[in-house]
Short mmCIF file of N, CA and C in Angstrom, two decimals:
data_model
loop_
_atom_site.label_atom_id
_atom_site.label_comp_id
_atom_site.label_asym_id
_atom_site.label_seq_id
_atom_site.Cartn_x
_atom_site.Cartn_y
_atom_site.Cartn_z
N UNK F 593 0.82 -1.20 0.00
CA UNK F 593 0.00 0.00 0.00
C UNK F 593 0.86 1.26 0.00
N UNK F 594 2.00 1.25 0.69
CA UNK F 594 2.89 2.41 0.67
C UNK F 594 3.39 2.68 -0.74
N UNK F 595 3.66 1.61 -1.46
CA UNK F 595 4.15 1.74 -2.84
C UNK F 595 3.12 2.44 -3.72
N UNK F 596 1.85 2.09 -3.55
CA UNK F 596 0.80 2.71 -4.36
C UNK F 596 0.67 4.19 -4.04
N UNK F 597 0.77 4.55 -2.77
CA UNK F 597 0.66 5.95 -2.39
C UNK F 597 1.80 6.76 -2.99
N UNK F 598 3.00 6.20 -2.97
CA UNK F 598 4.14 6.90 -3.55
C UNK F 598 4.00 7.05 -5.05
N UNK F 599 3.63 5.97 -5.74
CA UNK F 599 3.55 6.04 -7.19
C UNK F 599 2.43 6.97 -7.65
N UNK F 600 1.32 7.03 -6.91
CA UNK F 600 0.24 7.93 -7.32
C UNK F 600 0.64 9.39 -7.11
N UNK F 601 1.39 9.68 -6.04
CA UNK F 601 1.81 11.07 -5.82
C UNK F 601 2.94 11.44 -6.80
N UNK F 602 3.77 10.49 -7.18
CA UNK F 602 4.85 10.76 -8.12
C UNK F 602 4.30 11.05 -9.51
N UNK F 603 3.19 10.46 -9.86
CA UNK F 603 2.60 10.70 -11.18
C UNK F 603 2.09 12.13 -11.32
N UNK F 604 1.79 12.76 -10.21
CA UNK F 604 1.25 14.11 -10.25
C UNK F 604 2.32 15.16 -10.51
N UNK F 605 3.59 14.81 -10.29
CA UNK F 605 4.68 15.75 -10.51
C UNK F 605 4.92 15.91 -12.01
N UNK F 606 5.20 17.12 -12.42
CA UNK F 606 5.45 17.40 -13.82
C UNK F 606 6.95 17.26 -14.12
N UNK F 607 7.26 16.64 -15.22
CA UNK F 607 8.65 16.47 -15.63
C UNK F 607 9.15 17.79 -16.21
N UNK F 608 10.11 18.43 -15.54
CA UNK F 608 10.62 19.73 -15.97
C UNK F 608 11.90 19.62 -16.78
N UNK F 609 12.39 18.42 -16.99
CA UNK F 609 13.65 18.23 -17.70
C UNK F 609 13.59 18.77 -19.13
N UNK F 610 12.54 18.48 -19.91
CA UNK F 610 12.51 19.02 -21.28
C UNK F 610 12.57 20.55 -21.34
N UNK F 611 11.92 21.21 -20.37
CA UNK F 611 11.97 22.68 -20.33
C UNK F 611 13.39 23.16 -20.04
N UNK F 612 14.05 22.51 -19.10
CA UNK F 612 15.43 22.89 -18.76
C UNK F 612 16.36 22.64 -19.94
N UNK F 613 16.14 21.54 -20.64
CA UNK F 613 16.98 21.24 -21.81
C UNK F 613 16.85 22.33 -22.87
N UNK F 614 15.64 22.81 -23.08
CA UNK F 614 15.43 23.88 -24.07
C UNK F 614 16.19 25.14 -23.66
N UNK F 615 16.15 25.47 -22.39
CA UNK F 615 16.84 26.68 -21.90
C UNK F 615 18.34 26.55 -22.09
N UNK F 616 18.90 25.41 -21.66
CA UNK F 616 20.35 25.25 -21.68
C UNK F 616 20.90 24.96 -23.07
N UNK F 617 20.08 24.46 -23.98
CA UNK F 617 20.55 24.17 -25.34
C UNK F 617 20.26 25.31 -26.32
N UNK F 618 19.59 26.35 -25.86
CA UNK F 618 19.28 27.49 -26.73
C UNK F 618 20.56 28.16 -27.20
N UNK F 619 20.59 28.53 -28.48
CA UNK F 619 21.76 29.20 -29.05
C UNK F 619 21.58 30.70 -28.90
N UNK F 620 21.87 31.21 -27.69
CA UNK F 620 21.68 32.64 -27.43
C UNK F 620 22.99 33.35 -27.11
N UNK F 621 24.11 32.67 -27.33
CA UNK F 621 25.41 33.29 -27.13
C UNK F 621 25.91 33.32 -25.70
N UNK F 622 25.10 32.85 -24.75
CA UNK F 622 25.52 32.85 -23.35
C UNK F 622 26.27 31.56 -23.03
N UNK F 623 27.29 31.64 -22.17
CA UNK F 623 27.94 30.42 -21.71
C UNK F 623 26.95 29.58 -20.90
N UNK F 624 27.11 28.28 -20.91
CA UNK F 624 26.15 27.39 -20.25
C UNK F 624 26.05 27.65 -18.76
N UNK F 625 27.12 28.11 -18.11
CA UNK F 625 27.07 28.31 -16.66
C UNK F 625 26.26 29.53 -16.23
N UNK F 626 25.78 30.35 -17.16
CA UNK F 626 24.92 31.47 -16.77
C UNK F 626 23.58 31.46 -17.51
N UNK F 627 23.27 30.39 -18.21
CA UNK F 627 22.00 30.32 -18.94
C UNK F 627 20.80 30.14 -18.02
N UNK F 628 21.04 29.73 -16.79
CA UNK F 628 19.94 29.47 -15.86
C UNK F 628 19.28 30.71 -15.29
N UNK F 629 19.84 31.89 -15.55
CA UNK F 629 19.21 33.11 -15.07
C UNK F 629 20.03 33.86 -14.04
N UNK F 630 19.36 34.74 -13.32
CA UNK F 630 20.00 35.63 -12.37
C UNK F 630 20.74 34.88 -11.26
N UNK F 631 20.13 33.82 -10.75
CA UNK F 631 20.77 33.05 -9.69
C UNK F 631 22.10 32.47 -10.14
N UNK F 632 22.13 31.96 -11.37
CA UNK F 632 23.38 31.41 -11.90
C UNK F 632 24.43 32.49 -12.08
N UNK F 633 24.02 33.65 -12.53
CA UNK F 633 24.97 34.76 -12.74
C UNK F 633 25.56 35.19 -11.39
N UNK F 634 24.71 35.32 -10.38
CA UNK F 634 25.19 35.73 -9.06
C UNK F 634 26.11 34.67 -8.46
N UNK F 635 25.76 33.41 -8.60
CA UNK F 635 26.60 32.34 -8.09
C UNK F 635 27.95 32.32 -8.80
N UNK F 636 27.94 32.53 -10.12
CA UNK F 636 29.18 32.56 -10.89
C UNK F 636 30.07 33.72 -10.44
N UNK F 637 29.47 34.90 -10.29
CA UNK F 637 30.26 36.07 -9.87
C UNK F 637 30.82 35.91 -8.47
N UNK F 638 30.02 35.35 -7.55
CA UNK F 638 30.50 35.13 -6.19
C UNK F 638 31.65 34.12 -6.20
N UNK F 639 31.51 33.07 -6.98
CA UNK F 639 32.57 32.06 -7.06
C UNK F 639 33.85 32.66 -7.61
N UNK F 640 33.75 33.45 -8.67
CA UNK F 640 34.94 34.06 -9.26
C UNK F 640 35.58 35.06 -8.30
N UNK F 641 34.76 35.84 -7.59
CA UNK F 641 35.29 36.80 -6.63
C UNK F 641 36.05 36.10 -5.51
N UNK F 642 35.46 35.04 -4.96
CA UNK F 642 36.12 34.30 -3.89
C UNK F 642 37.39 33.61 -4.39
N UNK F 643 37.37 33.12 -5.61
CA UNK F 643 38.55 32.46 -6.18
C UNK F 643 39.69 33.45 -6.34
N UNK F 644 39.40 34.60 -6.91
CA UNK F 644 40.44 35.62 -7.15
C UNK F 644 40.97 36.14 -5.81
N UNK F 645 40.06 36.39 -4.86
CA UNK F 645 40.50 36.88 -3.55
C UNK F 645 41.36 35.82 -2.84
N UNK F 646 40.99 34.57 -2.95
CA UNK F 646 41.77 33.50 -2.34
C UNK F 646 43.14 33.36 -2.96
N UNK F 647 43.20 33.47 -4.29
CA UNK F 647 44.50 33.39 -4.97
C UNK F 647 45.40 34.55 -4.57
N UNK F 648 44.82 35.73 -4.44
CA UNK F 648 45.61 36.89 -4.04
C UNK F 648 46.12 36.72 -2.61
N UNK F 649 45.28 36.20 -1.74
CA UNK F 649 45.67 35.96 -0.34
C UNK F 649 46.81 34.93 -0.27
N UNK F 650 46.70 33.87 -1.05
CA UNK F 650 47.75 32.85 -1.07
C UNK F 650 49.06 33.43 -1.60
N UNK F 651 48.97 34.26 -2.62
CA UNK F 651 50.17 34.88 -3.18
C UNK F 651 50.85 35.77 -2.14
N UNK F 652 50.05 36.53 -1.39
CA UNK F 652 50.61 37.38 -0.33
C UNK F 652 51.30 36.56 0.74
N UNK F 653 50.68 35.47 1.15
CA UNK F 653 51.28 34.61 2.19
C UNK F 653 52.58 34.01 1.70
N UNK F 654 52.60 33.53 0.48
CA UNK F 654 53.82 32.94 -0.07
C UNK F 654 54.92 34.00 -0.16
N UNK F 655 54.55 35.19 -0.61
CA UNK F 655 55.52 36.27 -0.71
C UNK F 655 56.08 36.64 0.66
N UNK F 656 55.23 36.71 1.66
CA UNK F 656 55.67 37.04 3.01
C UNK F 656 56.63 35.99 3.55
N UNK F 657 56.31 34.72 3.34
CA UNK F 657 57.17 33.64 3.81
C UNK F 657 58.52 33.70 3.11
N UNK F 658 58.52 33.98 1.81
CA UNK F 658 59.78 34.06 1.07
C UNK F 658 60.63 35.23 1.56
N UNK F 659 59.99 36.37 1.84
CA UNK F 659 60.72 37.53 2.34
C UNK F 659 61.32 37.24 3.71
N UNK F 660 60.54 36.61 4.58
CA UNK F 660 61.03 36.27 5.93
C UNK F 660 62.19 35.29 5.84
N UNK F 661 62.10 34.35 4.94
CA UNK F 661 63.17 33.37 4.79
C UNK F 661 64.45 34.02 4.26
N UNK F 662 64.28 34.97 3.34
CA UNK F 662 65.44 35.66 2.79
C UNK F 662 66.12 36.53 3.85
N UNK F 663 65.34 37.13 4.75
CA UNK F 663 65.91 37.97 5.81
C UNK F 663 66.65 37.14 6.84
N UNK F 664 66.18 35.93 7.10
CA UNK F 664 66.78 35.12 8.16
C UNK F 664 68.07 34.42 7.71
N UNK F 665 68.34 34.39 6.43
CA UNK F 665 69.56 33.74 5.97
C UNK F 665 70.70 34.69 5.80
#
């Protein structure tokens, strides 16, 4: 009986995959990682900002360690 309840409720859900495929396969000149809309654009920008900031922070730390090592020798 649990199986029947699950299958009947699952049938009511609409399959959204074809709609998503149309959006992501559209030839509109946008890269695939931002075709999903505003949320995708914001997530992409946040990711790039954090990546660049992290790389800059790592570069500063490495530079500081190298300078300290050069002074101590």
